[in-house]
CSV table of C-alpha atoms in Angstrom, one decimal:
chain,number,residue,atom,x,y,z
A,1,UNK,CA,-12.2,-4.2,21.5
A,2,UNK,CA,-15.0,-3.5,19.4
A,3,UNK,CA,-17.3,-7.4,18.8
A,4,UNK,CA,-17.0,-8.9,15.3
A,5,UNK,CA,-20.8,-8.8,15.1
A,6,UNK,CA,-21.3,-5.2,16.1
A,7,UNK,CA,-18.0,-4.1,13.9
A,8,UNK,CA,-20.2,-6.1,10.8
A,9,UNK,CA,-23.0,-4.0,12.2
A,10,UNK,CA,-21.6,-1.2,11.9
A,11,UNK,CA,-20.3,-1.4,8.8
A,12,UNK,CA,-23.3,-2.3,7.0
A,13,UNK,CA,-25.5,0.2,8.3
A,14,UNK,CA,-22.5,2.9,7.2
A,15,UNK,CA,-22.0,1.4,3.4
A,16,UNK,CA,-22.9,3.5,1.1
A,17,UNK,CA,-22.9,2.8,-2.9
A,18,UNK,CA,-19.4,3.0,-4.4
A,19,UNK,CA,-18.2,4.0,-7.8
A,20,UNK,CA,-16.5,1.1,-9.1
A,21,UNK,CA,-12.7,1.5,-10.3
A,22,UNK,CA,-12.7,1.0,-14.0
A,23,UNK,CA,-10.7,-1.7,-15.4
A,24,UNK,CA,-7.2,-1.7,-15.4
A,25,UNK,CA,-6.6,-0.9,-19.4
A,26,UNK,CA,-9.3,2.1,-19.0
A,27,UNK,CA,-7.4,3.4,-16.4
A,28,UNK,CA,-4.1,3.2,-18.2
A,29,UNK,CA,-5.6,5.4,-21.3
A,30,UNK,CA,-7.0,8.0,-18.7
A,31,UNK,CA,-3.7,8.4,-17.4
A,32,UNK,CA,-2.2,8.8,-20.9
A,33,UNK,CA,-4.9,11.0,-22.0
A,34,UNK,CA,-3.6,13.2,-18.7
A,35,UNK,CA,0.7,12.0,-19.1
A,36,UNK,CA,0.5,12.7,-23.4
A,37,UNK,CA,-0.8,16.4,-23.7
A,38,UNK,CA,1.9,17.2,-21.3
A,39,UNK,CA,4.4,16.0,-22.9
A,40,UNK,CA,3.2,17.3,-25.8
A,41,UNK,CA,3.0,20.7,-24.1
A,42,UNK,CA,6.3,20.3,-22.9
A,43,UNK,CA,7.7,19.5,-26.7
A,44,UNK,CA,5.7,22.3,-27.9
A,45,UNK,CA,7.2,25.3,-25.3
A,46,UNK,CA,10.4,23.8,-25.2
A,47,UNK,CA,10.7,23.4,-29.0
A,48,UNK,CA,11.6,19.8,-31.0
A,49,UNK,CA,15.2,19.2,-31.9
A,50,UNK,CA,15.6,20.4,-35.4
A,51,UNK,CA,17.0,17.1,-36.5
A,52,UNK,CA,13.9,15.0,-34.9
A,53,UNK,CA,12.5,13.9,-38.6
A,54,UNK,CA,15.5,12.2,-39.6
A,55,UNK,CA,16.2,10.9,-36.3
A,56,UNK,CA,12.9,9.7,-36.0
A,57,UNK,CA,13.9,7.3,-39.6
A,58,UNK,CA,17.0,5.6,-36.9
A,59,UNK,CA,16.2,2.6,-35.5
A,60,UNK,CA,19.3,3.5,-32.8
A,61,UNK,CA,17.0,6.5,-32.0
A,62,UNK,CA,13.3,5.2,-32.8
A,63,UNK,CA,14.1,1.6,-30.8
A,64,UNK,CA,14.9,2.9,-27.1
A,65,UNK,CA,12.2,6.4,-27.9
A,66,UNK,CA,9.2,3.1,-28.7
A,67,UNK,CA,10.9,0.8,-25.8
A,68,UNK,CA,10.6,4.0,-23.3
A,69,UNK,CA,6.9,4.3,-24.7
A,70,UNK,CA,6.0,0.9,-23.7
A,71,UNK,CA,8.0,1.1,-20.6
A,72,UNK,CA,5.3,3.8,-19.6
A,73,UNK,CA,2.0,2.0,-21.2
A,74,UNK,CA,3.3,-1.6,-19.2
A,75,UNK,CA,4.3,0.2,-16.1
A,76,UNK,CA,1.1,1.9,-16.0
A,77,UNK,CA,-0.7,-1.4,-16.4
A,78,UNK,CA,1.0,-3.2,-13.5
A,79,UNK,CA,0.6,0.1,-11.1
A,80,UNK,CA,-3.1,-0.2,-11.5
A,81,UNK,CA,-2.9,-4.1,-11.2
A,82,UNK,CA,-0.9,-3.8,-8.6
A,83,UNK,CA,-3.5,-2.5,-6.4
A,84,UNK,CA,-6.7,-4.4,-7.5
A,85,UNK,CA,-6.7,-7.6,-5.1
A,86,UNK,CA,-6.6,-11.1,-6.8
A,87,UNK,CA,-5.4,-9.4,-9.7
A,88,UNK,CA,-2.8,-12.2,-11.7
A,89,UNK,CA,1.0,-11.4,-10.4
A,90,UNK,CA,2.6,-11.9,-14.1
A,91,UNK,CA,1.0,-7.9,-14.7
A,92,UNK,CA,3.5,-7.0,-12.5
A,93,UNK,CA,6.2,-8.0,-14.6
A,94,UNK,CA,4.6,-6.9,-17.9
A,95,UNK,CA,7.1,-3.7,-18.2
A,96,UNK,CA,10.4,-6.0,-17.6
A,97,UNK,CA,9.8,-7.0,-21.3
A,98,UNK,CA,10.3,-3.3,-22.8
A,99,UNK,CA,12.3,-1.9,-20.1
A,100,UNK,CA,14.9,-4.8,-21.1
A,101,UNK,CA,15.0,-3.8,-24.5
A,102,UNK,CA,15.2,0.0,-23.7
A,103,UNK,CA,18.1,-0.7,-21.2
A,104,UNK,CA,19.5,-3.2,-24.0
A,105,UNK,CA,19.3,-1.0,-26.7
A,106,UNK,CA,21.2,2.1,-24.9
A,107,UNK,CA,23.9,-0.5,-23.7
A,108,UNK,CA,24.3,-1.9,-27.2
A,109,UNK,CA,25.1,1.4,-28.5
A,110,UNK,CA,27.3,2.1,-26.0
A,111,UNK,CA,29.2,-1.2,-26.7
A,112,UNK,CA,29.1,-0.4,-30.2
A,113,UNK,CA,30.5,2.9,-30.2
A,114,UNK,CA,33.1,1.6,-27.7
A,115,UNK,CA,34.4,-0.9,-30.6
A,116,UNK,CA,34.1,1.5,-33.4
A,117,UNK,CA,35.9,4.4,-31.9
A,118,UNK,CA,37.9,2.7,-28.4
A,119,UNK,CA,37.4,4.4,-25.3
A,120,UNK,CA,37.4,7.9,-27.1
A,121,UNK,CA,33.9,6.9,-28.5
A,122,UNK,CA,32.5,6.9,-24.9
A,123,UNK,CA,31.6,10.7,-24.7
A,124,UNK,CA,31.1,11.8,-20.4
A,125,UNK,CA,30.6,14.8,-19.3
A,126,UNK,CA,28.3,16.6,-16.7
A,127,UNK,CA,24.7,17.5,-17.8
A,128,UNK,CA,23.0,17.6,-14.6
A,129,UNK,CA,19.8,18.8,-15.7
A,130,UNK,CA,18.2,15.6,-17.0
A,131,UNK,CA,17.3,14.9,-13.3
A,132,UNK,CA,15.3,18.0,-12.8
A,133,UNK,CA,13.7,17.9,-16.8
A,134,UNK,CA,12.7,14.8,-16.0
A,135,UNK,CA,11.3,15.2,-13.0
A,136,UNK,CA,9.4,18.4,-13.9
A,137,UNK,CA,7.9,16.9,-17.0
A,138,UNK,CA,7.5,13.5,-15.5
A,139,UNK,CA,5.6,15.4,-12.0
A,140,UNK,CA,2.0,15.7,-13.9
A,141,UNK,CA,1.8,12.4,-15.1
A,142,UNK,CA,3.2,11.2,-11.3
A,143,UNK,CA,0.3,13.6,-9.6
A,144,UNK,CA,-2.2,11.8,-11.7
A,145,UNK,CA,-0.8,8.0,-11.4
A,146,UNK,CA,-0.5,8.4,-7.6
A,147,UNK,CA,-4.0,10.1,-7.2
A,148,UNK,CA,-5.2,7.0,-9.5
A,149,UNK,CA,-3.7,4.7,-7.5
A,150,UNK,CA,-4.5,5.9,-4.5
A,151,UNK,CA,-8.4,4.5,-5.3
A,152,UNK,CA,-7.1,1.0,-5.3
A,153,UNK,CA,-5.9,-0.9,-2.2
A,154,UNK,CA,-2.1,-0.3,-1.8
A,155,UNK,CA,-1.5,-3.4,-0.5
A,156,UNK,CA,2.5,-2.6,-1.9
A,157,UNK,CA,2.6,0.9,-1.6
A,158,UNK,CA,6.2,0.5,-2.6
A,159,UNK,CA,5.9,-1.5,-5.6
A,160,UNK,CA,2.9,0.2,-6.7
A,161,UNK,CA,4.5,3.6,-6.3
A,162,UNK,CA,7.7,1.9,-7.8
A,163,UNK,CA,6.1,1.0,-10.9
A,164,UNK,CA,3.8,4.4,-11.2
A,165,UNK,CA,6.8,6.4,-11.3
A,166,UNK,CA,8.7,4.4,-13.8
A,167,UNK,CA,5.8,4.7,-15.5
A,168,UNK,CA,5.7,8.9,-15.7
A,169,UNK,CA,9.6,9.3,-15.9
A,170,UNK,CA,9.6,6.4,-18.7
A,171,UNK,CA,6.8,9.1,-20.6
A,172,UNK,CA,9.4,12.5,-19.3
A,173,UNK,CA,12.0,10.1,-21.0
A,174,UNK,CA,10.1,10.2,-24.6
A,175,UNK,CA,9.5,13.9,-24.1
A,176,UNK,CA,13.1,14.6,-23.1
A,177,UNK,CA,14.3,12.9,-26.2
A,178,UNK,CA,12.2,14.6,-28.8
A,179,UNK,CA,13.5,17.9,-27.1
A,180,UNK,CA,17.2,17.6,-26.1
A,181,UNK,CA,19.4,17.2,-29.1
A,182,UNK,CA,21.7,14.8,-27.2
A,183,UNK,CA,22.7,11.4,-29.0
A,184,UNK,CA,25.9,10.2,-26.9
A,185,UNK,CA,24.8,6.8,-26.2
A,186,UNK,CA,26.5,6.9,-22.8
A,187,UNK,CA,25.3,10.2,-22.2
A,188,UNK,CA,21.5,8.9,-22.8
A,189,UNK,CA,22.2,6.2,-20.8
A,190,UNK,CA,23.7,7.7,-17.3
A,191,UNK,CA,21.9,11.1,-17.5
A,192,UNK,CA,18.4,10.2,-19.1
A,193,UNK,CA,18.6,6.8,-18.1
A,194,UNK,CA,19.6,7.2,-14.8
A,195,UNK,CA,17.3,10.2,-14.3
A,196,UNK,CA,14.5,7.8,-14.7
A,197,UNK,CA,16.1,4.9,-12.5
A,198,UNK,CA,16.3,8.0,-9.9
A,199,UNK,CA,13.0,9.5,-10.2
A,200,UNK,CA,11.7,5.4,-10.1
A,201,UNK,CA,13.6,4.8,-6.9
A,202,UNK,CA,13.2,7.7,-4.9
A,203,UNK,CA,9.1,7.6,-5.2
A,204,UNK,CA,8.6,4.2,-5.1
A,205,UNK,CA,10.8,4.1,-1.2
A,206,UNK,CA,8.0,6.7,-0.5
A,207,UNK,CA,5.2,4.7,-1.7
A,208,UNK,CA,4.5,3.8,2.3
A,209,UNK,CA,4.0,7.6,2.8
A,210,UNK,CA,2.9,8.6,-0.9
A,211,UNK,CA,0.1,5.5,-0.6
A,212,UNK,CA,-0.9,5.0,3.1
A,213,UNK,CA,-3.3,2.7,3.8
A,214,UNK,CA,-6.5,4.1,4.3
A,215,UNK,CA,-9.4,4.5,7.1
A,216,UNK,CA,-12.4,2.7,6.5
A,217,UNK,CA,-13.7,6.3,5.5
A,218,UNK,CA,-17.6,6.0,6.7
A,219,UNK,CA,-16.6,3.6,10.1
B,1,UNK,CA,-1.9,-12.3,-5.9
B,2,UNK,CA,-3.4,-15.6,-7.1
B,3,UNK,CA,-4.4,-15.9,-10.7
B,4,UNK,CA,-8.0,-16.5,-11.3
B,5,UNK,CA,-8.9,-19.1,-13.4
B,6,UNK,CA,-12.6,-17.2,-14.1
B,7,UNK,CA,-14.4,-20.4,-12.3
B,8,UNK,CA,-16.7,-18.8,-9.5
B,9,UNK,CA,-17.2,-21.2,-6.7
B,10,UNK,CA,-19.5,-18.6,-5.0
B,11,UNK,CA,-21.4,-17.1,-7.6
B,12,UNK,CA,-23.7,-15.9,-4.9
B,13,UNK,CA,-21.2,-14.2,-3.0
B,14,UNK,CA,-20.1,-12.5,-5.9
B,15,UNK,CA,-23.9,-11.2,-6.5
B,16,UNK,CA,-24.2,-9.9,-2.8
B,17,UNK,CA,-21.0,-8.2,-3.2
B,18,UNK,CA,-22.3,-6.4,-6.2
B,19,UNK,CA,-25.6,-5.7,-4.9
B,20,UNK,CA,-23.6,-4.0,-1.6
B,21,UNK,CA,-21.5,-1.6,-4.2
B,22,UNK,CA,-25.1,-0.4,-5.3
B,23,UNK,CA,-25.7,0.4,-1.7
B,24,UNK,CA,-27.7,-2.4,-0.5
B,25,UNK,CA,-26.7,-2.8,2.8
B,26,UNK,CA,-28.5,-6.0,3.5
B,27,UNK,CA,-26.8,-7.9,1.3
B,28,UNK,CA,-23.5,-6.4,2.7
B,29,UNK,CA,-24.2,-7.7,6.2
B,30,UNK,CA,-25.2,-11.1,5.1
B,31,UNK,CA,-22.0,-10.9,3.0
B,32,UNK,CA,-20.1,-10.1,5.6
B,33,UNK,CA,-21.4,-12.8,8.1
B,34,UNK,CA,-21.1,-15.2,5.4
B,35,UNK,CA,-17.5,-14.5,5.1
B,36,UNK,CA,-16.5,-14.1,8.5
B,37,UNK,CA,-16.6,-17.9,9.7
B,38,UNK,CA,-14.0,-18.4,6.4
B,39,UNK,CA,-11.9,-15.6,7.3
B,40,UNK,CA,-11.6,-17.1,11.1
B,41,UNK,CA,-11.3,-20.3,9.8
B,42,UNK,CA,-8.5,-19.2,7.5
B,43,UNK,CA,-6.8,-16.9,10.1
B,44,UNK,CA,-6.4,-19.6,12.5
B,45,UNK,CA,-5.1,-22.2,10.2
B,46,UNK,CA,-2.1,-19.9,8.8
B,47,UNK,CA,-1.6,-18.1,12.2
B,48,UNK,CA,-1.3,-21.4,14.4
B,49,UNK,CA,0.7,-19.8,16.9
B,50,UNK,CA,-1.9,-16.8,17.5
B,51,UNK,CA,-4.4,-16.3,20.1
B,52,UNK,CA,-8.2,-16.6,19.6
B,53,UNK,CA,-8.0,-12.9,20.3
B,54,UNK,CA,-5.4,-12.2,17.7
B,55,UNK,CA,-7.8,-14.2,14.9
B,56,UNK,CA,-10.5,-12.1,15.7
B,57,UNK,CA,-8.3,-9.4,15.1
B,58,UNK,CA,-6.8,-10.1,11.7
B,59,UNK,CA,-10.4,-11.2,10.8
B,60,UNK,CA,-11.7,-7.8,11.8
B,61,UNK,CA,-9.0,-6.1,9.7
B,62,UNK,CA,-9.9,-7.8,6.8
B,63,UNK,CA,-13.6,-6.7,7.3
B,64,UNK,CA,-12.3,-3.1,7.3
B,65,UNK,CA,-10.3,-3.7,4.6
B,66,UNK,CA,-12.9,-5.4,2.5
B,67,UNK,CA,-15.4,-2.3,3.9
B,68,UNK,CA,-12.6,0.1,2.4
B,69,UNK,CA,-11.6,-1.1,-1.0
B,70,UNK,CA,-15.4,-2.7,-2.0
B,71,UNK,CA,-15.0,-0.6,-5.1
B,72,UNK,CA,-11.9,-2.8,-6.0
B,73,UNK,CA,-13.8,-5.8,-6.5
B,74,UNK,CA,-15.2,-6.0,-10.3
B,75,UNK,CA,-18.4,-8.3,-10.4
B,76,UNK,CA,-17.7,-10.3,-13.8
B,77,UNK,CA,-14.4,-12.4,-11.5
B,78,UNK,CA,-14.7,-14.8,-8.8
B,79,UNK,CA,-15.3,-12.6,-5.2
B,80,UNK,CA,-13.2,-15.8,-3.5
B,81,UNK,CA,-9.3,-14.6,-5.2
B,82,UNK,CA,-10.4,-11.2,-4.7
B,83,UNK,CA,-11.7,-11.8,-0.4
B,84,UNK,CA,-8.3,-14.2,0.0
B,85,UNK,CA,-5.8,-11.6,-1.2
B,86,UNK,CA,-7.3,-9.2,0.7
B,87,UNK,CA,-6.7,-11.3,3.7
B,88,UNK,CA,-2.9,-12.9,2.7
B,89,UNK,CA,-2.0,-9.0,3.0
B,90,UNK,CA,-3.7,-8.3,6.0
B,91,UNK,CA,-2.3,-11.4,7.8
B,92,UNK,CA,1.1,-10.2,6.4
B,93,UNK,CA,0.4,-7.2,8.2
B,94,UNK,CA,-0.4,-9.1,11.4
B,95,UNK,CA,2.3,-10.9,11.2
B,96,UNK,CA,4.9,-7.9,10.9
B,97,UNK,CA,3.1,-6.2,13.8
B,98,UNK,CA,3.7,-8.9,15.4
B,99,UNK,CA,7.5,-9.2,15.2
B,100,UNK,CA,7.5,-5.4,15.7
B,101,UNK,CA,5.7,-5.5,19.2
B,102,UNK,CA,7.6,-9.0,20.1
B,103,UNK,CA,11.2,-6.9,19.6
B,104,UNK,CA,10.2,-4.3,22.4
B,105,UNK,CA,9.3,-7.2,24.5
B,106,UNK,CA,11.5,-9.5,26.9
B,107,UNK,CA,10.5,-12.9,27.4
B,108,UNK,CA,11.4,-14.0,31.0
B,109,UNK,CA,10.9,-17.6,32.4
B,110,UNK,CA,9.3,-17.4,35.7
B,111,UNK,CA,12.2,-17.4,38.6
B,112,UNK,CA,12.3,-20.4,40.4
B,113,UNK,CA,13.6,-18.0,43.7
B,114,UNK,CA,13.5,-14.6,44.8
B,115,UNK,CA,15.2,-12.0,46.5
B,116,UNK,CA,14.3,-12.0,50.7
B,117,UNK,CA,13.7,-8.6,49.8
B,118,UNK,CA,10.0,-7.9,50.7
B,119,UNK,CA,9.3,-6.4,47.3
B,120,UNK,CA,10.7,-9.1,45.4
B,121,UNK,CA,8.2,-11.4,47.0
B,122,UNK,CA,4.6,-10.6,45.6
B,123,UNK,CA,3.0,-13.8,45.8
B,124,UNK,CA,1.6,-14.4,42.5
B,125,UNK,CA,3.0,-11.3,40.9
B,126,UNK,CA,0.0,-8.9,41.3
B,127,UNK,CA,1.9,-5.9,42.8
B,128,UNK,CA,0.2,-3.2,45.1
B,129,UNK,CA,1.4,-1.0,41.9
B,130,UNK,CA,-0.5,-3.0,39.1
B,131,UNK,CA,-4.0,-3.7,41.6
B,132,UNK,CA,-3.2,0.5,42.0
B,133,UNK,CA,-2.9,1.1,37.9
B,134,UNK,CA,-5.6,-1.8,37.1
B,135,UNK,CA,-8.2,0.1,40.1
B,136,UNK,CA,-7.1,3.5,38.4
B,137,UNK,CA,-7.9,2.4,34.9
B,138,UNK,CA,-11.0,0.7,35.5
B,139,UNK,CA,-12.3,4.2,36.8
B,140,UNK,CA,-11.4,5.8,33.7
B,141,UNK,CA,-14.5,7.0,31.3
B,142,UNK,CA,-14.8,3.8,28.5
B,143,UNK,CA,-13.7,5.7,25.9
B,144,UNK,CA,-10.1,6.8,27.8
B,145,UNK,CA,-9.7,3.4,28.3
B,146,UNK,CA,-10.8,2.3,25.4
B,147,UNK,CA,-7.9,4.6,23.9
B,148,UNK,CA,-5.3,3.6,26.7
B,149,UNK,CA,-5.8,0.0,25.9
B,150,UNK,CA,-5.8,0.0,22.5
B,151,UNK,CA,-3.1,2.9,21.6
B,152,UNK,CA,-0.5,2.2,24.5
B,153,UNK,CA,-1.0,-1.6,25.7
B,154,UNK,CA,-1.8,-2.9,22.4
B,155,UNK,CA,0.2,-0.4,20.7
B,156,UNK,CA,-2.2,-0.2,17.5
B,157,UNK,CA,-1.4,3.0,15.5
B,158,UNK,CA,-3.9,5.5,15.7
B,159,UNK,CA,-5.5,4.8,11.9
B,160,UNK,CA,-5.5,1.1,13.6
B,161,UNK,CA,-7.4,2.1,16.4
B,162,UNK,CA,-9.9,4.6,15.0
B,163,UNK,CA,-11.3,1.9,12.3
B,164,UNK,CA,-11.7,-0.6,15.8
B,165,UNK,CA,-13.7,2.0,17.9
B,166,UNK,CA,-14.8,3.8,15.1
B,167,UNK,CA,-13.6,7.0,16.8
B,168,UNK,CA,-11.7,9.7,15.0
B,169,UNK,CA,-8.2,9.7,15.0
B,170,UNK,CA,-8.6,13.5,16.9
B,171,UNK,CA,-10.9,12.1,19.0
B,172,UNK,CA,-8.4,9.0,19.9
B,173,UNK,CA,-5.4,11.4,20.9
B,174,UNK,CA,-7.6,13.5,23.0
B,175,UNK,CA,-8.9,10.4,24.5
B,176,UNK,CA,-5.3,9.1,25.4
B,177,UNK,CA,-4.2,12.5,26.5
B,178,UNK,CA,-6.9,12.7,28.8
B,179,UNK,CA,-6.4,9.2,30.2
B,180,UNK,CA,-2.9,10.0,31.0
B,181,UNK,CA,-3.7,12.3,32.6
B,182,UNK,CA,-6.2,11.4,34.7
B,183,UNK,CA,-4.2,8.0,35.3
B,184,UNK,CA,-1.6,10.3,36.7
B,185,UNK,CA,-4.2,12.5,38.6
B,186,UNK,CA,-5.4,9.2,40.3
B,187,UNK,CA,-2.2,7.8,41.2
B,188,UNK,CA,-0.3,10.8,42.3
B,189,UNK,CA,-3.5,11.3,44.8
B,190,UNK,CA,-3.2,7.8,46.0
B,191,UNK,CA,0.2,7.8,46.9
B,192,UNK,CA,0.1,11.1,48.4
B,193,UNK,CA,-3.1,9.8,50.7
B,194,UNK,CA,-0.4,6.9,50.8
């Protein structure tokens, strides 16, 4: 084994200058400025919903498309915290606050539609393709929030890759909705939703593979 | 992660660290050999049922990992939160690595008798077979057993092993490859001339 004084040694005489990471809410509006043109892009080729103007005037519509929003922004935030050391833990849980009240605000319509109209008011069917919409649009903005994150110290590759995803489907989510003229509550909630809880899930139990720790570089 | 309450109780620590992310290396390695008594001081208290060996271990992972995310620290908050997350987390890892290892290990109290078979009887435990493998290893090149030691009997992984030697992780395989093979060169000889 290599001496503590020659490994401090050696590790001197290799350190170069670094570029310091930017602070946390810098990074989150480089991501955006990388995550919001695609979306846009996305909205554009794919066409808005005709109805998206009026829509836009519903609260039921407007509340969980803003709460998704923030989702992304707060999720975002706690990704890049999450791998800054000593950074404060309560950033972690910054996105529990809008993710509560997008989750809240698709089950209170669901509730509500179940009251007005009984069980016949819960519309199910198939529609499949909110998975791969979401993680198509939502891939760009996870490229570029894993490459970000990457220049931090994973210390929890998991959360970290967790909360970077959440962060990308959350902004798919917004571009999804201003696209797909869909407006069954329950329907939101288990396709788009759940798209995003997928998407979430499945990258951040890669985040030891997507985020491995890395080799002192220059030793 | 500890929140930090912006008080700096090593202000000076905090300017060497800055002054190493510029590039000056001089104030890196006084950082560093300010820090290291702390780290081992640290190490030991919350590891209190490792080795002196295993402290210098975790206290040479956190030097890498200080070495590798440098550009993580921001100048304008205390160094101190930064240095002892870096360390909980690396002590974590210890730790896990430690359970991990201790699973593919069997702890055996020593036998108070023996068989009368000749073989169970080795007076002390050092078998012809071990003195043969120790004798064969020893005339290894350093950096074969360097790789033997590190890869199979402490069973670092390879990124673990190339930040210790500072070898590549190519160069580590190769290494090991070799050493098993000459280790199986030498011992295959002996026991034929056996």
């Amino acid at each position: 084994m290599v001496e503590t004084d020659t490994l401090i040694r050696r590790l001197a005489h290799e350190a170069a200058a670094v570029r310091r990471l930017p602070p946390p809410h810098r990074r989150v509006l480089g991501w955006l400025m990388v995550g919001l043109p695609v979306i846009a892009f996305f909205a554009a080729v794919m066409g808005a919903r005709p109805d998206l103007p009026v829509r836009l005037r519903e609260p039921a519509f407007l509340i969980p498309l803003l709460a998704a929003l923030a989702t992304a922004v707060c999720a975002a935030r706690a990704a890049f915290a999450s791998c800054v050391p000593g950074s404060a833990r309560w950033w972690l849980w910054l996105p529990a606050l809008p993710f509560a009240l997008w989750l809240g605000s698709l089950g209170r319509q669901c509730v509500q539609q179940w009251l007005t109209y009984g069980p016949d008011g819960i519309v199910f069917r198939p529609d499949p393709a909110c998975l791969p919409i979401i993680a198509m649009v939502g891939a760009v903005p996870a490229i570029a929030m894993i490459t970000m994150v990457r220049r931090g110290a994973p210390f929890t590759p998991r959360l970290t890759a967790f909360l970077g995803a959440l962060a990308a489907a959350a902004l798919a989510y917004v571009g999804l909705r201003l696209v797909h003229p869909q407006d069954a509550a329950f329907m939101v909630l288990v396709w788009q939703f759940g798209s995003v809880a997928v998407f979430a899930t499945v990258l951040g139990a890669a985040g030891r593979w997507l985020l491995a720790w890395r080799n002192a570089a220059a030793v | 992660m500890p929140e930090t309450d912006g008080r700096d109780d090593h202000p000076e620590w905090s300017r060497l660290m800055a002054a190493a992310q510029d590039g000056d290396r001089a104030a890196y390695e006084r950082l560093l050999r300010e820090i290291t008594p702390l780290l081992r001081r640290v190490a030991a208290r919350r590891l209190d049922q490792a080795a002196a060996a295993d402290v210098e271990d975790v206290v040479q992972d956190v030097l890498l990992s200080v070495h590798t995310v440098r550009h993580t620290y921001e100048p304008r908050r205390p160094f101190l939160p930064w240095l002892m997350a870096i360390q909980r987390h690396r002590m974590a890892d210890w730790q896990r690595r430690s359970v991990r290892r201790g699973r593919h290990e069997l702890a055996v109290d020593s036998l108070e008798e023996t068989f009368s078979d000749r073989a169970a009887n080795t007076e002390g435990g050092d078998t012809d077979e071990r003195r043969e493998v120790r004798a064969a290893v020893a005339t290894l090149p350093p950096a074969q057993r360097q790789a033997l030691e590190l890869l199979k009997l402490r069973e670092l992984s390879l990124k673990e092993a190339a930040e210790r030697t500072g070898m590549s992780e190519t160069a580590l395989k190769v290494a090991t490859h070799r050493g098993m093979k000459g280790l199986r060169a030498l011992l295959g000889r002996n026991r034929e001339h056996g």
